[in-house]
C-alpha cells in the first residue's frame, strides 16, 4: 500500500535538485563558432534544366480535347485515376 505523500518533501526535493543544476536557460558563451551551412544547389538546378521541354502542340491538342468534352468518359476517368495511383500527380 502507498503511504501518505508529504508535499513538503516533494517541494524540498525539487528546490534542492534545481539548485544543483546549472542555469540551462542562461545565455551561451560567445565562442564565435561558424554554424553556416554549405548547400550545393548546382545539381538541383541541373536536374531542373534537364526536364523535357513542353510540347506546345500536345498542350494545344489536349486543350482542344478538354474543351470538346471528348475526354469525359468513364473509361478516361478510370484510366486517369489509375495513372495517378501508379505514377503520382
XYZ file of N, CA and C in Angstrom:
267
model
N 0.831 -1.174 0.000
C 0.000 0.000 0.000
C 0.886 1.251 0.000
N 0.402 2.321 -0.617
C 1.172 3.560 -0.717
C 0.939 4.386 0.527
N 2.049 4.835 1.128
C 1.952 5.701 2.298
C 1.519 7.085 1.873
N 1.070 7.862 2.830
C 0.656 9.232 2.558
C 1.859 10.037 2.076
N 1.639 10.838 1.031
C 2.709 11.625 0.429
C 2.760 12.991 1.105
N 3.946 13.344 1.563
C 4.142 14.652 2.188
C 4.576 15.634 1.101
N 3.730 16.586 0.766
C 4.036 17.538 -0.311
C 5.225 18.414 0.030
N 5.505 18.618 1.300
C 6.671 19.404 1.691
C 7.957 18.701 1.270
N 7.965 17.375 1.353
C 9.146 16.622 0.936
C 9.385 16.783 -0.552
N 8.303 16.775 -1.329
C 8.432 16.930 -2.788
C 8.957 18.325 -3.106
N 8.402 19.339 -2.453
C 8.837 20.708 -2.698
C 10.315 20.861 -2.335
N 10.714 20.310 -1.171
C 12.116 20.383 -0.755
C 13.017 19.685 -1.763
N 12.572 18.530 -2.231
C 13.375 17.772 -3.197
C 13.565 18.573 -4.482
N 12.487 19.167 -4.986
C 12.569 19.939 -6.228
C 13.458 21.167 -6.065
N 13.366 21.833 -4.929
C 14.207 23.005 -4.699
C 15.677 22.626 -4.631
N 15.980 21.521 -3.962
C 17.371 21.082 -3.835
C 17.929 20.637 -5.185
N 17.122 19.892 -5.939
C 17.625 19.401 -7.226
C 17.806 20.536 -8.225
N 16.933 21.540 -8.214
C 17.082 22.658 -9.146
C 18.264 23.536 -8.777
N 18.597 23.606 -7.477
C 19.730 24.436 -7.083
C 21.055 23.792 -7.477
N 21.071 22.485 -7.686
C 22.306 21.799 -8.076
C 22.542 21.842 -9.584
N 21.507 22.124 -10.352
C 21.644 22.139 -11.802
C 22.074 23.522 -12.266
N 22.966 23.569 -13.252
C 23.346 24.885 -13.786
C 22.160 25.527 -14.483
N 22.216 26.816 -14.615
C 21.137 27.560 -15.243
C 21.115 27.245 -16.734
N 20.216 26.332 -17.120
C 20.169 25.907 -18.517
C 19.519 26.945 -19.414
N 18.784 27.877 -18.841
C 18.118 28.900 -19.642
C 19.006 30.109 -19.879
N 20.183 30.133 -19.282
C 21.076 31.273 -19.425
C 21.679 31.341 -20.816
N 22.324 32.450 -21.084
C 22.943 32.657 -22.390
C 24.169 31.772 -22.535
N 24.400 31.308 -23.733
C 25.587 30.516 -24.024
C 26.773 31.441 -24.231
N 27.943 30.986 -23.871
C 29.115 31.841 -24.089
C 29.331 32.083 -25.574
N 29.830 33.253 -25.897
C 30.067 33.613 -27.284
C 31.424 33.054 -27.709
N 31.388 31.941 -28.441
C 32.657 31.340 -28.853
C 32.921 31.544 -30.342
N 32.098 32.372 -30.995
C 32.271 32.714 -32.408
C 32.388 31.482 -33.304
N 31.656 30.430 -32.987
C 31.689 29.221 -33.804
C 30.974 29.489 -35.129
N 31.483 28.931 -36.190
C 30.882 29.078 -37.512
C 29.814 28.007 -37.666
N 28.576 28.421 -37.769
C 27.488 27.475 -37.905
C 26.826 27.596 -39.279
N 27.544 28.096 -40.242
C 26.986 28.234 -41.580
C 26.787 26.857 -42.197
N 25.854 26.765 -43.111
C 25.511 25.506 -43.758
C 25.927 25.589 -45.212
N 26.635 24.598 -45.649
C 27.066 24.540 -47.042
C 26.039 23.728 -47.838
N 25.435 24.333 -48.850
C 24.454 23.654 -49.680
C 24.851 23.848 -51.129
N 24.845 22.755 -51.853
C 25.191 22.800 -53.269
C 23.904 22.681 -54.080
N 23.474 23.788 -54.658
C 22.248 23.801 -55.442
C 22.498 23.479 -56.909
N 23.731 23.335 -57.312
C 24.049 23.127 -58.724
C 23.383 21.876 -59.267
N 23.406 20.783 -58.507
C 22.799 19.541 -59.004
C 21.291 19.689 -59.142
N 20.646 20.415 -58.219
C 19.207 20.636 -58.322
C 18.870 21.486 -59.547
N 19.671 22.495 -59.792
C 19.444 23.360 -60.953
C 19.663 22.574 -62.242
N 20.716 21.756 -62.273
C 20.965 20.929 -63.466
C 19.802 19.985 -63.738
N 19.270 19.348 -62.699
C 18.130 18.443 -62.880
C 16.907 19.186 -63.395
N 16.671 20.366 -62.887
C 15.516 21.146 -63.326
C 15.661 21.569 -64.783
N 16.880 21.878 -65.191
C 17.089 22.322 -66.566
C 17.007 21.157 -67.547
N 17.196 19.929 -67.083
C 17.149 18.773 -67.969
C 15.744 18.216 -68.146
N 14.750 18.783 -67.471
C 13.393 18.289 -67.642
C 12.958 18.550 -69.081
N 12.152 17.650 -69.625
C 11.763 17.802 -71.028
C 10.975 19.089 -71.269
N 11.232 19.685 -72.399
C 10.524 20.903 -72.764
C 9.075 20.565 -73.109
N 8.182 21.484 -72.825
C 6.766 21.280 -73.104
C 6.515 21.323 -74.606
N 5.792 20.330 -75.068
C 5.422 20.278 -76.479
C 4.159 21.120 -76.650
N 4.315 22.294 -77.255
C 3.185 23.225 -77.361
C 2.043 22.644 -78.182
N 2.361 21.825 -79.170
C 1.304 21.213 -79.976
C 0.503 20.201 -79.157
N 1.188 19.431 -78.291
C 0.495 18.454 -77.457
C -0.401 19.170 -76.443
N 0.081 20.283 -75.925
C -0.718 21.055 -74.972
C -1.949 21.622 -75.668
N -1.781 22.137 -76.868
C -2.912 22.684 -77.625
C -3.930 21.595 -77.947
N -3.467 20.418 -78.335
C -4.369 19.290 -78.653
C -5.128 18.863 -77.390
N -4.445 18.788 -76.252
C -5.107 18.419 -75.002
C -6.160 19.457 -74.628
N -5.845 20.729 -74.830
C -6.804 21.794 -74.532
C -8.053 21.638 -75.403
N -7.851 21.356 -76.666
C -8.990 21.180 -77.571
C -9.845 19.984 -77.163
N -9.192 18.874 -76.789
C -9.938 17.686 -76.367
C -10.724 17.962 -75.082
N -10.122 18.686 -74.161
C -10.831 19.019 -72.926
C -12.041 19.901 -73.202
N -11.859 20.911 -74.035
C -12.956 21.829 -74.343
C -14.077 21.145 -75.111
N -13.758 20.159 -75.935
C -14.781 19.474 -76.725
C -15.541 18.432 -75.905
N -15.017 18.058 -74.740
C -15.692 17.063 -73.911
C -15.358 15.633 -74.290
N -14.455 15.430 -75.223
C -14.119 14.079 -75.683
C -13.383 13.260 -74.612
N -12.807 13.912 -73.629
C -12.057 13.187 -72.605
C -12.913 12.802 -71.394
N -14.177 13.223 -71.405
C -15.039 12.992 -70.250
C -15.824 11.701 -70.365
N -15.132 10.593 -70.500
C -15.797 9.290 -70.498
C -15.399 8.549 -69.231
N -16.208 7.581 -68.820
C -15.897 6.829 -67.605
C -14.590 6.060 -67.766
N -14.290 5.610 -68.982
C -13.039 4.892 -69.229
C -11.837 5.822 -69.033
N -11.927 7.043 -69.554
C -10.822 8.003 -69.390
C -10.638 8.411 -67.934
N -11.738 8.569 -67.212
C -11.651 8.929 -65.803
C -10.977 7.802 -65.026
N -11.368 6.549 -65.296
C -10.767 5.402 -64.621
C -9.282 5.298 -64.943
N -8.932 5.473 -66.213
C -7.528 5.399 -66.620
C -6.698 6.513 -65.972
N -7.264 7.707 -65.896
C -6.559 8.809 -65.251
C -6.346 8.523 -63.766
N -7.359 7.958 -63.119
C -7.233 7.622 -61.699
C -6.163 6.556 -61.492
N -6.126 5.563 -62.364
C -5.083 4.531 -62.267
C -3.697 5.138 -62.451
N -3.571 6.043 -63.403
C -2.256 6.691 -63.639
C -1.835 7.534 -62.439
N -2.789 8.187 -61.810
C -2.453 8.985 -60.620
C -1.961 8.070 -59.513
N -2.630 6.928 -59.330
C -2.217 5.985 -58.297
C -0.849 5.400 -58.622
N -0.622 5.048 -59.867
C 0.625 4.393 -60.266
C 1.805 5.341 -60.374
N 1.565 6.528 -60.893
C 2.664 7.440 -61.204
C 2.669 8.722 -60.372
N 1.631 8.954 -59.625
C 1.524 10.197 -58.859
C 1.042 11.317 -59.765
N 0.875 12.461 -59.162
C 0.366 13.602 -59.954
C 1.519 14.333 -60.575
